[in-house]
Amino acid sequence: MNDKTWARIKKYTEHQGTSGQEHLVRQALRQDMQPLVDEIHQDGLGGIFGVKNINRLMHRASCLRRIWMKSALLLRIFCLLARLK
């Protein structure tokens, strides 16, 4: 186990989290999870779940693919122009 993982385990287990009073642990988890996910949901029992929006990732991939296609087209045009000279 690396130091970063151990520090997280220590951080969460040192919060006061007796039965019915787990809000401090939930709050710490939520703060650490917020920059890593798109949405955070909490169920009726108090469990929290981070959700990554796949549509956003797919949009980013399609944008990168379009940029790559344009770059490949420009490269082909330059190669054709170089052959004509």
mmCIF file of C-alpha atoms in Angstrom:
data_model
loop_
_atom_site.group_PDB
_atom_site.id
_atom_site.type_symbol
_atom_site.label_atom_id
_atom_site.label_comp_id
_atom_site.label_asym_id
_atom_site.label_seq_id
_atom_site.Cartn_x
_atom_site.Cartn_y
_atom_site.Cartn_z
ATOM 1 C CA MET A 1 0.000 0.000 0.000
ATOM 2 C CA ASN A 2 1.442 3.360 -0.960
ATOM 3 C CA ASP A 3 1.555 6.434 1.276
ATOM 4 C CA LYS A 4 -1.255 8.246 -0.560
ATOM 5 C CA THR A 5 -3.693 5.363 -0.063
ATOM 6 C CA TRP A 6 -2.725 5.022 3.580
ATOM 7 C CA ALA A 7 -3.211 8.768 4.132
ATOM 8 C CA ARG A 8 -6.737 8.558 2.686
ATOM 9 C CA ILE A 9 -7.660 5.569 4.838
ATOM 10 C CA LYS A 10 -6.331 7.377 7.911
ATOM 11 C CA LYS A 11 -8.167 10.595 7.002
ATOM 12 C CA TYR A 12 -11.563 8.916 6.635
ATOM 13 C CA THR A 13 -11.247 6.633 9.645
ATOM 14 C CA GLU A 14 -10.231 9.466 11.961
ATOM 15 C CA HIS A 15 -13.505 11.349 11.352
ATOM 16 C CA GLN A 16 -16.233 10.872 13.931
ATOM 17 C CA GLY A 17 -18.655 8.453 12.272
ATOM 18 C CA THR A 18 -20.680 6.670 14.919
ATOM 19 C CA SER A 19 -23.945 5.084 13.854
ATOM 20 C CA GLY A 20 -26.371 7.781 12.751
ATOM 21 C CA GLN A 21 -23.650 10.460 12.756
ATOM 22 C CA GLU A 22 -21.749 9.595 9.577
ATOM 23 C CA HIS A 23 -22.231 13.023 7.971
ATOM 24 C CA LEU A 24 -18.619 14.126 8.650
ATOM 25 C CA VAL A 25 -17.207 11.103 6.834
ATOM 26 C CA ARG A 26 -19.694 11.581 3.977
ATOM 27 C CA GLN A 27 -18.758 15.258 3.730
ATOM 28 C CA ALA A 28 -15.025 14.448 3.517
ATOM 29 C CA LEU A 29 -15.628 11.793 0.852
ATOM 30 C CA ARG A 30 -17.848 14.172 -1.110
ATOM 31 C CA GLN A 31 -15.178 16.910 -1.089
ATOM 32 C CA ASP A 32 -12.488 14.540 -2.320
ATOM 33 C CA MET A 33 -14.754 12.964 -4.925
ATOM 34 C CA GLN A 34 -16.164 16.230 -6.366
ATOM 35 C CA PRO A 35 -13.301 17.048 -8.795
ATOM 36 C CA LEU A 36 -13.180 13.449 -10.079
ATOM 37 C CA VAL A 37 -16.825 12.918 -11.083
ATOM 38 C CA ASP A 38 -19.629 14.790 -12.839
ATOM 39 C CA GLU A 39 -22.383 14.060 -10.319
ATOM 40 C CA ILE A 40 -22.610 12.783 -6.752
ATOM 41 C CA HIS A 41 -25.737 10.943 -5.595
ATOM 42 C CA GLN A 42 -26.728 9.920 -2.101
ATOM 43 C CA ASP A 43 -29.089 7.021 -1.447
ATOM 44 C CA GLY A 44 -31.640 6.729 1.344
ATOM 45 C CA LEU A 45 -29.222 4.855 3.593
ATOM 46 C CA GLY A 46 -26.540 7.545 3.347
ATOM 47 C CA GLY A 47 -24.231 5.926 0.780
ATOM 48 C CA ILE A 48 -22.701 8.318 -1.739
ATOM 49 C CA PHE A 49 -21.909 7.434 -5.326
ATOM 50 C CA GLY A 50 -19.850 9.345 -7.886
ATOM 51 C CA VAL A 51 -21.108 9.250 -11.486
ATOM 52 C CA LYS A 52 -18.980 9.976 -14.544
ATOM 53 C CA ASN A 53 -21.052 11.249 -17.488
ATOM 54 C CA ILE A 54 -20.099 9.060 -20.460
ATOM 55 C CA ASN A 55 -21.735 11.443 -22.958
ATOM 56 C CA ARG A 56 -19.214 14.127 -22.042
ATOM 57 C CA LEU A 57 -16.334 11.706 -22.584
ATOM 58 C CA MET A 58 -17.775 10.577 -25.920
ATOM 59 C CA HIS A 59 -18.167 14.211 -27.029
ATOM 60 C CA ARG A 60 -14.515 14.878 -26.208
ATOM 61 C CA ALA A 61 -13.455 11.791 -28.180
ATOM 62 C CA SER A 62 -15.506 12.834 -31.208
ATOM 63 C CA CYS A 63 -13.969 16.342 -31.099
ATOM 64 C CA LEU A 64 -10.471 14.851 -31.000
ATOM 65 C CA ARG A 65 -11.359 12.539 -33.894
ATOM 66 C CA ARG A 66 -12.565 15.525 -35.975
ATOM 67 C CA ILE A 67 -9.345 17.416 -35.259
ATOM 68 C CA TRP A 68 -7.308 14.357 -36.251
ATOM 69 C CA MET A 69 -9.306 13.967 -39.502
ATOM 70 C CA LYS A 70 -8.711 17.618 -40.409
ATOM 71 C CA SER A 71 -5.000 17.254 -39.652
ATOM 72 C CA ALA A 72 -4.783 14.126 -41.806
ATOM 73 C CA LEU A 73 -6.552 15.923 -44.657
ATOM 74 C CA LEU A 74 -4.140 18.861 -44.445
ATOM 75 C CA LEU A 75 -1.201 16.467 -44.461
ATOM 76 C CA ARG A 76 -2.532 14.794 -47.622
ATOM 77 C CA ILE A 77 -2.966 18.157 -49.317
ATOM 78 C CA PHE A 78 0.597 19.166 -48.443
ATOM 79 C CA CYS A 79 1.914 15.854 -49.800
ATOM 80 C CA LEU A 80 -0.002 16.315 -53.054
ATOM 81 C CA LEU A 81 1.271 19.885 -53.427
ATOM 82 C CA ALA A 82 4.839 18.710 -52.778
ATOM 83 C CA ARG A 83 4.493 16.084 -55.549
ATOM 84 C CA LEU A 84 3.236 18.698 -58.032
ATOM 85 C CA LYS A 85 6.339 20.877 -57.603
#
